[in-house]
CSV table of C-alpha atoms in Angstrom, one decimal:
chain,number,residue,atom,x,y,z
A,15,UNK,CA,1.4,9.7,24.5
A,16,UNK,CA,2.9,9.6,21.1
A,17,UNK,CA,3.2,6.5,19.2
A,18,UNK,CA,6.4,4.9,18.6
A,19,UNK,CA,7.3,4.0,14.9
A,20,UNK,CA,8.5,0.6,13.5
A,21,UNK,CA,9.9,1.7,10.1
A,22,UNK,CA,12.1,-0.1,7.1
A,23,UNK,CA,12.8,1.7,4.3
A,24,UNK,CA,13.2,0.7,0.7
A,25,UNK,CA,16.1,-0.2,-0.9
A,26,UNK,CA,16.3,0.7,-4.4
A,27,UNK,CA,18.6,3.5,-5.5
A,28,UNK,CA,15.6,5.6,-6.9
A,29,UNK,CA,14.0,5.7,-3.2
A,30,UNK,CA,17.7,6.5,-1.7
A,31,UNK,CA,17.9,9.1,-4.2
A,32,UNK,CA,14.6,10.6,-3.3
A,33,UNK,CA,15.9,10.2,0.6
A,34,UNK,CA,18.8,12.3,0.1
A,35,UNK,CA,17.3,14.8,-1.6
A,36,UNK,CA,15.0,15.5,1.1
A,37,UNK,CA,17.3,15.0,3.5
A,38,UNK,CA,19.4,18.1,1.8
A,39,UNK,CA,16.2,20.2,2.1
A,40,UNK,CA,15.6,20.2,-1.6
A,41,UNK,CA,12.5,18.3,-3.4
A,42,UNK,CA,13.0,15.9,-6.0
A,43,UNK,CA,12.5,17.3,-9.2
A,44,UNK,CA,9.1,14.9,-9.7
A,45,UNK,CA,8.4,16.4,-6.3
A,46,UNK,CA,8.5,19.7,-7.1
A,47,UNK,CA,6.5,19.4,-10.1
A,48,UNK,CA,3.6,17.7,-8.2
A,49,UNK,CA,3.5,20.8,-5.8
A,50,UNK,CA,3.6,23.3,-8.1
A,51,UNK,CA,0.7,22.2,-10.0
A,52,UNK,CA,-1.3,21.2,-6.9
A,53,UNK,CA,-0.3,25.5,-6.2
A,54,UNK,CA,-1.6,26.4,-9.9
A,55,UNK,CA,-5.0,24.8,-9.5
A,56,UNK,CA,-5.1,26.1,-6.1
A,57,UNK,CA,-5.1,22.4,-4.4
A,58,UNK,CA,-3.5,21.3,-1.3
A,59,UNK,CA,-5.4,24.1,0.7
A,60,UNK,CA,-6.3,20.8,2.9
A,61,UNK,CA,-3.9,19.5,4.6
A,62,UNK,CA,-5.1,15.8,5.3
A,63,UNK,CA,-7.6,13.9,3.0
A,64,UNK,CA,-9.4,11.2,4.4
A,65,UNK,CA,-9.8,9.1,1.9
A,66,UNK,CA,-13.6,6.7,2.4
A,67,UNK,CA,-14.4,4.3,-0.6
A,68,UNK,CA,-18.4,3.5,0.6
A,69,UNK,CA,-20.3,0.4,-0.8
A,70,UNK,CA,-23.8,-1.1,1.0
A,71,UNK,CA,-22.2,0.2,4.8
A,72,UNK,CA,-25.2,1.3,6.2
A,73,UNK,CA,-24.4,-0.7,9.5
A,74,UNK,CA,-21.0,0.9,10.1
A,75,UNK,CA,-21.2,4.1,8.8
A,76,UNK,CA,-22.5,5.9,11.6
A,77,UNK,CA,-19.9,4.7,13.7
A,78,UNK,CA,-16.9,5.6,10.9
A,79,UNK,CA,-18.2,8.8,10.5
A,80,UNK,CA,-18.2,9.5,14.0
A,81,UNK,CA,-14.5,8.6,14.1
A,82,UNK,CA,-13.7,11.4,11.6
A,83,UNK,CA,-15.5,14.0,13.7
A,84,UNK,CA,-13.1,13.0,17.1
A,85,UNK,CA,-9.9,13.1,15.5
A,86,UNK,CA,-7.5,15.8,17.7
A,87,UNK,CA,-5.0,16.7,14.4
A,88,UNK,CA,-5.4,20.6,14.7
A,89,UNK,CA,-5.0,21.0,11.2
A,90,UNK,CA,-7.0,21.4,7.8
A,91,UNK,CA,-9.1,18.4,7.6
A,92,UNK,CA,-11.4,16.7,4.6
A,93,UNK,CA,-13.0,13.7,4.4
A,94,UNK,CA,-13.9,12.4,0.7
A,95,UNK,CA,-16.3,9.9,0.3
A,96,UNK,CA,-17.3,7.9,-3.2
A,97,UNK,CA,-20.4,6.1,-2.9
A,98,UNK,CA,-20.0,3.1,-5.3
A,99,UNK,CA,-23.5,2.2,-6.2
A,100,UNK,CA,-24.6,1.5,-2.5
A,101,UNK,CA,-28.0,0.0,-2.4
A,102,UNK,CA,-29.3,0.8,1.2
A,103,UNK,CA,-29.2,4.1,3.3
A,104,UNK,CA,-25.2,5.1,3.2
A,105,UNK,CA,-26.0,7.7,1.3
A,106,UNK,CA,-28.8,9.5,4.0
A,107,UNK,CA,-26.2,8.7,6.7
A,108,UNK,CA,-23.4,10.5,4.1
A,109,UNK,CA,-25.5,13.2,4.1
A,110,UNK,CA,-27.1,13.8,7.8
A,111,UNK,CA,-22.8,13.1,8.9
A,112,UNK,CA,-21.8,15.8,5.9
A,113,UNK,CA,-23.8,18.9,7.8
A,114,UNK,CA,-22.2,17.9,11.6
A,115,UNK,CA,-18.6,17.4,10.4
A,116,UNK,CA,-18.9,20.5,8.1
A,117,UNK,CA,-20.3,22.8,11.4
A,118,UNK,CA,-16.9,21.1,12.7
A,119,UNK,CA,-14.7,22.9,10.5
A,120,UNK,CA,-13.8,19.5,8.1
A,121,UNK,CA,-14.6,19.8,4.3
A,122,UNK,CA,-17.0,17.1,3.2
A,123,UNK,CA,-16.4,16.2,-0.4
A,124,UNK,CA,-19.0,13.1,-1.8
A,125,UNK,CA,-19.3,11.8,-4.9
A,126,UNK,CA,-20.4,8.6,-6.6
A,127,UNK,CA,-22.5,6.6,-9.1
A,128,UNK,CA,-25.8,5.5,-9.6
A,129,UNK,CA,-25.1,2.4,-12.0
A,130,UNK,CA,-26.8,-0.9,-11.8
A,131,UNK,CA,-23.6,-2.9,-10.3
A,132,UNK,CA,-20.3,-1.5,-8.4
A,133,UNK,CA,-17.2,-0.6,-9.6
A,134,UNK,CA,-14.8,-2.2,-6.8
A,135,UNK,CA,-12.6,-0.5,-4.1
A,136,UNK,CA,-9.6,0.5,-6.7
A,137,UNK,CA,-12.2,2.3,-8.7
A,138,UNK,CA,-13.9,4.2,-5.7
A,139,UNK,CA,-10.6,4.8,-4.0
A,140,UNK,CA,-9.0,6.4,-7.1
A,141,UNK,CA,-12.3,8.1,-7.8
A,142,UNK,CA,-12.1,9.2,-3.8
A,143,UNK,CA,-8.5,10.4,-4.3
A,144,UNK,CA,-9.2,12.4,-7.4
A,145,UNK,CA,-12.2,14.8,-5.6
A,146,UNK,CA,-9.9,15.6,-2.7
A,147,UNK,CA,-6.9,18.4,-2.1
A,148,UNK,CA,-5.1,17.1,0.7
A,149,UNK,CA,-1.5,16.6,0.7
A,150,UNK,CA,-1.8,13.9,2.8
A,151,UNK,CA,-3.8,10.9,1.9
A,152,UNK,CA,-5.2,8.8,5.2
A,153,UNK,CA,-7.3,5.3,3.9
A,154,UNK,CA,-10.1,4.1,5.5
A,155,UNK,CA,-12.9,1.4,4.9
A,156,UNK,CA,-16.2,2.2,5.7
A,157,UNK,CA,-17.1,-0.4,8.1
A,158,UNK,CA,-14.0,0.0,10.2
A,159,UNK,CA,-13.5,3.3,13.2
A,160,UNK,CA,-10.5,5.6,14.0
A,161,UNK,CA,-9.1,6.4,17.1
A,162,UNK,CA,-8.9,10.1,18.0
A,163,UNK,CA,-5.3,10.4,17.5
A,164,UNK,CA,-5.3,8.6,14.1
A,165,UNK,CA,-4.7,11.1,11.8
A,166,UNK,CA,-1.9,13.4,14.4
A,167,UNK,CA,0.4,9.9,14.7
A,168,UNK,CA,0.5,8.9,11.3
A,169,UNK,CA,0.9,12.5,9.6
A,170,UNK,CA,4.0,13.1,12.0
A,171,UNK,CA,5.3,9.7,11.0
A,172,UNK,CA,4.9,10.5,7.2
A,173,UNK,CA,6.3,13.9,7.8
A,174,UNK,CA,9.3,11.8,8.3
A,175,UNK,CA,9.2,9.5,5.6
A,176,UNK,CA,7.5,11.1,3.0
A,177,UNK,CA,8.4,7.8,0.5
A,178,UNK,CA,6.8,5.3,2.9
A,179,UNK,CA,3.4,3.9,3.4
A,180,UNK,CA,2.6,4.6,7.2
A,181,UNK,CA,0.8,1.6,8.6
A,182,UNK,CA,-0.7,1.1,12.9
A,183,UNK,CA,-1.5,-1.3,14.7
A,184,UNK,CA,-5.2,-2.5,15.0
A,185,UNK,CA,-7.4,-3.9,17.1
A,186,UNK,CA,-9.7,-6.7,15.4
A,187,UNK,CA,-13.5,-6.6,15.9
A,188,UNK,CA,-14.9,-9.4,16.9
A,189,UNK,CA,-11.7,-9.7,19.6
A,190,UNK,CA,-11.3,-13.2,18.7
A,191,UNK,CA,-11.4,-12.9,15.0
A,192,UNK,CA,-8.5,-13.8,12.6
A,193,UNK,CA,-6.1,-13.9,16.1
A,194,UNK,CA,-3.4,-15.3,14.2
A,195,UNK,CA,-3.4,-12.7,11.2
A,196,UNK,CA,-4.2,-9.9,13.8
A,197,UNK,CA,-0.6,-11.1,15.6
A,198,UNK,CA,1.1,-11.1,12.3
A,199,UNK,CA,-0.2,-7.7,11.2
A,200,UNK,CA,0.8,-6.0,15.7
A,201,UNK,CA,4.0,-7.5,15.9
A,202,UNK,CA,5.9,-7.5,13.0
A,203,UNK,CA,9.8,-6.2,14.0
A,204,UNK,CA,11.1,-3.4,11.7
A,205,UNK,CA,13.2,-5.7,9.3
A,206,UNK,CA,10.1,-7.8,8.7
A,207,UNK,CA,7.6,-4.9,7.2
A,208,UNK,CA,10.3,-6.4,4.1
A,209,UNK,CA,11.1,-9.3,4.6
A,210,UNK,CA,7.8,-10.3,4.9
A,211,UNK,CA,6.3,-9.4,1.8
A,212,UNK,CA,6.3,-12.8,0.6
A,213,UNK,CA,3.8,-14.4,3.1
A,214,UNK,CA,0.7,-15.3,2.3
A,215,UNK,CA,-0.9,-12.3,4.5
A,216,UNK,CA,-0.3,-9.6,1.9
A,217,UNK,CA,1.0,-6.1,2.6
A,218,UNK,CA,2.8,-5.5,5.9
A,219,UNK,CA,1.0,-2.8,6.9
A,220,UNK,CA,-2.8,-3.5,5.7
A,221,UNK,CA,-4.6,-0.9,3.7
A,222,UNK,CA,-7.1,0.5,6.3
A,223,UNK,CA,-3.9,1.9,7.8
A,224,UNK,CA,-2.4,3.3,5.3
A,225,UNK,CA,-1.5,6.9,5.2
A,226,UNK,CA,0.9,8.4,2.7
A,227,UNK,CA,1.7,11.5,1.3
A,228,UNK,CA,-0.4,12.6,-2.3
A,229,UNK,CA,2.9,12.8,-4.5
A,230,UNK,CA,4.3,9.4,-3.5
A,231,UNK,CA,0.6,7.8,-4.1
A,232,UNK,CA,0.8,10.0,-7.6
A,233,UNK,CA,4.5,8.5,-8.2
A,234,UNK,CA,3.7,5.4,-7.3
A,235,UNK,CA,-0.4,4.6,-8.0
A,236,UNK,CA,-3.1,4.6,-9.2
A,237,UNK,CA,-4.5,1.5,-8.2
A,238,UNK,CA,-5.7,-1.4,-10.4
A,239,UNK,CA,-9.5,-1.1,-11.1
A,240,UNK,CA,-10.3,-4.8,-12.1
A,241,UNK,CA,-13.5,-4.8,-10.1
A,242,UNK,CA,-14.3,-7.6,-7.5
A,243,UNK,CA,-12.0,-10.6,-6.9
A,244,UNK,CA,-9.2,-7.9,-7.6
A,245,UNK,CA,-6.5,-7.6,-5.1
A,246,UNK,CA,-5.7,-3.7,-5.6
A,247,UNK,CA,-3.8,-3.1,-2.3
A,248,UNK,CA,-1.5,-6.1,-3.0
A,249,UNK,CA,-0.6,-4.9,-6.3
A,250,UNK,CA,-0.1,-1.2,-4.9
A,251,UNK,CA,2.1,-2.6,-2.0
A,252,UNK,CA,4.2,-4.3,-4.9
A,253,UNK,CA,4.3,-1.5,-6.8
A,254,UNK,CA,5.2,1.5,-4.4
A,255,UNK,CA,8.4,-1.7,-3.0
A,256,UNK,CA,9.5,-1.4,-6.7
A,257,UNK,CA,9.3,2.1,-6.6
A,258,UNK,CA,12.1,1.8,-3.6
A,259,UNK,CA,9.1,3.2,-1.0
A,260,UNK,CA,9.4,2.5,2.6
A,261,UNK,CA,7.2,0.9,5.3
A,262,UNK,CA,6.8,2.5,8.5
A,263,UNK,CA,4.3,1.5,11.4
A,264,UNK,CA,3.1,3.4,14.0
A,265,UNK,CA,3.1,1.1,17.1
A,266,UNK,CA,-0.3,2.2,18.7
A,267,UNK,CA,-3.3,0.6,18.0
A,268,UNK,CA,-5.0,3.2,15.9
A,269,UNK,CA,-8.0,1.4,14.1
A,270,UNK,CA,-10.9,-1.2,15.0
A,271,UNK,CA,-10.5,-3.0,12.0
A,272,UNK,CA,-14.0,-5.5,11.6
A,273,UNK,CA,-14.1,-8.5,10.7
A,274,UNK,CA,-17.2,-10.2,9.1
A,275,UNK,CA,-19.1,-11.6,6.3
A,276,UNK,CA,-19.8,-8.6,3.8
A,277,UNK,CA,-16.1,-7.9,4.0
A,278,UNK,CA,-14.8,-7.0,0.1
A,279,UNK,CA,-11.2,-9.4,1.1
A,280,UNK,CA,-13.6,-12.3,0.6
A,281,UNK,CA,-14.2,-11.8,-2.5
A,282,UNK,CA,-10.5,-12.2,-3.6
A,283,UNK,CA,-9.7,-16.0,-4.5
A,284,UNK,CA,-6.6,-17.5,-2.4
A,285,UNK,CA,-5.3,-18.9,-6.1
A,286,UNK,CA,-5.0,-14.7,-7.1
A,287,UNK,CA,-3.0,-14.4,-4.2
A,288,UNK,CA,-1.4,-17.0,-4.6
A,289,UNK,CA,-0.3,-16.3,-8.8
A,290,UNK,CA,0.4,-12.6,-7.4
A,291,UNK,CA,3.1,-13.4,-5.0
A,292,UNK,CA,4.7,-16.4,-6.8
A,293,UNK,CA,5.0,-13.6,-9.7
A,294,UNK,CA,6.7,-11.0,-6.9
A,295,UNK,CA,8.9,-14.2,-5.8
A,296,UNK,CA,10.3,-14.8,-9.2
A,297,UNK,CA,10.5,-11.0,-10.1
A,298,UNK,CA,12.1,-9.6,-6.7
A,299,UNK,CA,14.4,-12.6,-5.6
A,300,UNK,CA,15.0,-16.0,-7.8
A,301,UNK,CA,16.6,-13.8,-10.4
A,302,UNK,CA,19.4,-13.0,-7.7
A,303,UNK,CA,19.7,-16.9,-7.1
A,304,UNK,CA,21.6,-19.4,-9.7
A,305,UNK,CA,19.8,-22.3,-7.4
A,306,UNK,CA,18.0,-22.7,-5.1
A,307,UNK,CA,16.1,-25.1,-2.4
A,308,UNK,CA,12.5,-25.4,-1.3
A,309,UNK,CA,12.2,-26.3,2.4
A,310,UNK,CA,9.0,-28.5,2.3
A,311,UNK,CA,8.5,-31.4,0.5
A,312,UNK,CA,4.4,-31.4,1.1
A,313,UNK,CA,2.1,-30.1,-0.7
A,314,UNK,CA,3.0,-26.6,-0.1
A,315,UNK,CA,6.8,-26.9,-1.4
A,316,UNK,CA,5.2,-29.1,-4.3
A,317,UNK,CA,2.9,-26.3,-5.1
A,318,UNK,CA,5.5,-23.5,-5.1
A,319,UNK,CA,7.8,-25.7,-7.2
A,320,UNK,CA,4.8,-26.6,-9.6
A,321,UNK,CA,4.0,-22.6,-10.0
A,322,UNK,CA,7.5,-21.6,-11.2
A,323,UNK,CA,8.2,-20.8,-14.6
A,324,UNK,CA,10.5,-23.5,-16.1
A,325,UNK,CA,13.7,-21.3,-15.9
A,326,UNK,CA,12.9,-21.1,-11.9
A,327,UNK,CA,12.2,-25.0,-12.3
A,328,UNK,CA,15.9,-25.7,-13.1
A,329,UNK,CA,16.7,-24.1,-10.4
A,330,UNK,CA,15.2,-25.8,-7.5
A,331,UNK,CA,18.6,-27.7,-6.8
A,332,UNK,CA,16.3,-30.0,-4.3
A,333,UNK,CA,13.9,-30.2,-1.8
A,334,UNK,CA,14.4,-30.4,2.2
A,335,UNK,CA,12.4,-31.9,4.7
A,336,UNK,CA,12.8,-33.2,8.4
A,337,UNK,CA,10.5,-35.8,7.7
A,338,UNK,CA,11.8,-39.2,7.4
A,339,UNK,CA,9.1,-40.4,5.3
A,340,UNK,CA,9.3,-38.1,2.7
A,341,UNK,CA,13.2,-38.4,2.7
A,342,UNK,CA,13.0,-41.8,2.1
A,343,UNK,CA,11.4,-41.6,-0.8
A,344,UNK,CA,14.3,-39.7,-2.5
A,345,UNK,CA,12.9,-37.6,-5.3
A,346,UNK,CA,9.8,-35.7,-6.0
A,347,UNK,CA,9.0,-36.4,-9.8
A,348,UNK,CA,6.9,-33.4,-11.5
A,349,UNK,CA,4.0,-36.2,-13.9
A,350,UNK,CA,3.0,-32.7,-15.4
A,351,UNK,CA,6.4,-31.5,-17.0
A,352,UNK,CA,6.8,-31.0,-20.7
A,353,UNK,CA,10.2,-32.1,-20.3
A,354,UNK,CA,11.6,-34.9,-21.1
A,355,UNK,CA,12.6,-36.9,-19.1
A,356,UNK,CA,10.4,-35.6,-16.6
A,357,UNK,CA,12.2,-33.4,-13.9
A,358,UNK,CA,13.6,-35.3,-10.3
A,359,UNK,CA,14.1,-33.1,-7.7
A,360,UNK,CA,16.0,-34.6,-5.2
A,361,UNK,CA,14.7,-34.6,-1.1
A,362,UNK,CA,17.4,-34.4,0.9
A,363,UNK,CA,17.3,-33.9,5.2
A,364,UNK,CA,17.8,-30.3,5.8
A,365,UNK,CA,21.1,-30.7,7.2
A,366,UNK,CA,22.3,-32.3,3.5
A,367,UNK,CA,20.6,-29.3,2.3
A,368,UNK,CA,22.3,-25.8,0.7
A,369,UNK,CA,21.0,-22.2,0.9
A,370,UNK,CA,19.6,-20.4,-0.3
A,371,UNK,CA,15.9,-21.9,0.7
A,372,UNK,CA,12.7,-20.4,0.1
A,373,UNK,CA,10.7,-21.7,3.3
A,374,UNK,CA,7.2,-23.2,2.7
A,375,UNK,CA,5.9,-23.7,6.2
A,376,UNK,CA,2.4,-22.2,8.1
A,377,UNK,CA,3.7,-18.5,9.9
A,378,UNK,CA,3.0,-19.7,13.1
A,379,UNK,CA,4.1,-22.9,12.7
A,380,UNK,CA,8.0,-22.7,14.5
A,381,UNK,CA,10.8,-24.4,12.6
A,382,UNK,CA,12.3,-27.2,14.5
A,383,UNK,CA,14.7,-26.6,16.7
A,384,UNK,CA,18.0,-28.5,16.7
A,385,UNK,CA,20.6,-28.6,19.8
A,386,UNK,CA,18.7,-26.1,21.6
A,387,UNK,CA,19.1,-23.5,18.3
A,388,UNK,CA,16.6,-22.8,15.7
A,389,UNK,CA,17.7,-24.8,12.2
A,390,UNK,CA,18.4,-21.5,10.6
A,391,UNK,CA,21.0,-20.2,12.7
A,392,UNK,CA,23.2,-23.0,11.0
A,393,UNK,CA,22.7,-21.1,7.5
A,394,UNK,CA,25.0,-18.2,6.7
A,395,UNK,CA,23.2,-14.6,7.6
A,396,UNK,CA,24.1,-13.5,3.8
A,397,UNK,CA,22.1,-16.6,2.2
A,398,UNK,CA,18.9,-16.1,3.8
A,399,UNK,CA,17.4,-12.7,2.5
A,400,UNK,CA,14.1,-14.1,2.5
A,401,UNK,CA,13.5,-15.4,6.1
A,402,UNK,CA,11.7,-13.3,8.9
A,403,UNK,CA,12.7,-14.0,12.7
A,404,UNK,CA,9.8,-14.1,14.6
A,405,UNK,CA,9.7,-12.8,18.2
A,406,UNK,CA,11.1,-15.9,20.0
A,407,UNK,CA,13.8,-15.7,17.7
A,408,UNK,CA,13.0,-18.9,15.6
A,409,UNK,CA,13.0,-18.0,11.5
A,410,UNK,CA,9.6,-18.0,9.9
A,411,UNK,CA,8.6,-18.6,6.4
A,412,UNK,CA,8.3,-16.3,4.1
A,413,UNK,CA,6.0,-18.2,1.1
């Protein structure tokens, strides 16, 4: 059974150009360029590049590497893997797997490094990425496992939107690991793989999903090589939404993605995340705002507010709360200001509140829900560009 795809596409006028270009049946001059090369150095003989960053994965790699061998795409297939300084046995496992899959009819391209530390995932993935041929590029993490159908569901998907990231649905490992995140990334509704950018999850389609064509990765990439602590798939995602690219989602769950101690994401710092999409906030939609209120006046609206550059500062016209006791006390006054007098920021009951808000609430905490309807629906579809609905209809935050 095929897979069904959740898609939203980007809105910029460069990614509806690049739309209706292909849509006439004629490649965008960038494109065309890519290809040609790609023909001139005799590349894209592959059609699909799996693409296998590998650092210390000794116990997962068997299993990973089995995945590759099952998937049912009928086409040209090659997996390239950079070994980033591994310590234990990946390599031996890289090589015993490199004979069966190549008796299997998939090219097996490995490089790496032999230095005294790693270089990070960006590194190895661009590394990865540069060995291969494919004109297809599918992502996967070394101590996660395909399903068979992987690699058929997602090419056919970015077949058809060949400036999107293709994302799927996952099933965690342990089951009962991360259930909320896990929720988040499986049941997203089209509109949201946007309007969700802003939460504190990251990319609405998570990178061990992600499967894109090699010119949109070349238009928009390569990715940030910072080294640990780095979040290089944020910054892509950022990136390839400036570019105007889409997200899609294949709605089947295509990857056991593992959770556990070792994992690289717990290495990045909650304050980089947190700097990164205050950054995205400020660049993608304050500027559209003249003013501005922050639902939440806790420490999560104070923090947003405290974040801000001073020209988004000004613009907080107040703070709204449902509760009373923070209402009462009228004004939140920000000690560390350079200003002079220090800024008061009024807090106001939502209902003495005006649009547009940005929303500083927990994802899977509901909004309250007044007369029966969520808050939200008394705010004006136009002036809330930033809210997600969530699948009982009430409107989640999106900081």
């Amino acid at each position: 059974m095929k897979g069904r795809a959740t898609e939203r596409e980007g809105g910029t006028e460069e990614g509806r150009e690049i739309e209706r270009d292909l849509s006439a049946g004629s490649l965008p001059k960038w494109l065309q360029q890519q290809a040609e090369a790609g023909k001139s150095l005799g590349l894209l003989l592959v059609s699909q590049s799996i693409i296998l960053p590998v650092y210390n994965a000794e116990p997962w790699l068997d299993e990973c590497l089995s995945s590759v061998l099952q998937q049912d795409f009928e086409g040209a297939l090659e997996l390239s893997v950079f070994n980033d300084a591994s310590q234990d046995k990946s390599m031996t496992i890289i090589e015993k797997w490199k004979e069966k899959l190549e008796e299997s009819g998939i090219l097996v391209v490995v490089g790496g490094h032999s230095s005294s530390s790693p270089r990070g995932v960006g590194y190895s993935k661009n590394q990865a990425i540069a060995q291969s041929s494919g004109s297809y590029l599918c992502f996967l993490d070394s101590d996660d496992v395909m399903m068979p159908q992987r690699v058929r569901l997602q090419h056919e998907a970015a077949a058809q939107h060949p400036t999107s990231i293709i994302g799927c649905q996952v099933r965690r490992e342990p089951p009962n690991s991360t259930e909320r995140y896990t929720r988040w990334v499986n049941q997203l509704a089209p509109d949201q793989l946007l309007t969700q950018v802003f939460t504190s999850h990251g990319p609405t389609v998570i990178m061990p999903t992600w499967f894109c064509s090699r010119a949109w990765f070349s238009h928009v990439g390569p990715f940030e090589e910072g080294g640990q602590g780095e979040p290089e798939d944020l910054l892509f995602f950022y990136q390839h939404l400036r570019k105007g690219g889409g997200v899609v989602r294949v709605d089947q769950s295509l990857l056991l993605y593992r959770y556990h101690p070792q994992a690289v994401t717990h290495s990045i710092l909650e304050t980089t995340i947190w700097t990164y999409r205050v950054r995205f906030l400020e660049e993608r939609a304050l500027p559209h705002w003249p003013a501005f209120t922050i639902w939440n006046a806790g420490k999560q609206g104070r923090r947003l507010y405290r974040s801000l550059t001073a020209a988004n500062q000004r613009k907080v016209a107040a703070f709204c709360d449902v509760d009373e006791n923070k209402i009462r006390k009228g004004f939140y006054c920000y000690e560390d200001s350079q200003e002079r007098p220090r800024p008061r920021i009024p807090i106001l009951h939502f209902r003495a509140a005006q649009p547009p808000f940005v929303i500083c609430v927990k994802l899977e905490a509901c909004l309250c829900v007044s007369k029966g309807r969520s808050i939200n629906t008394q705010i004006p579809k136009a002036q809330r560009p930033l809210l997600g609905t969530s699948r009982h209809g009430h409107r989640r935050a999106p900081c």
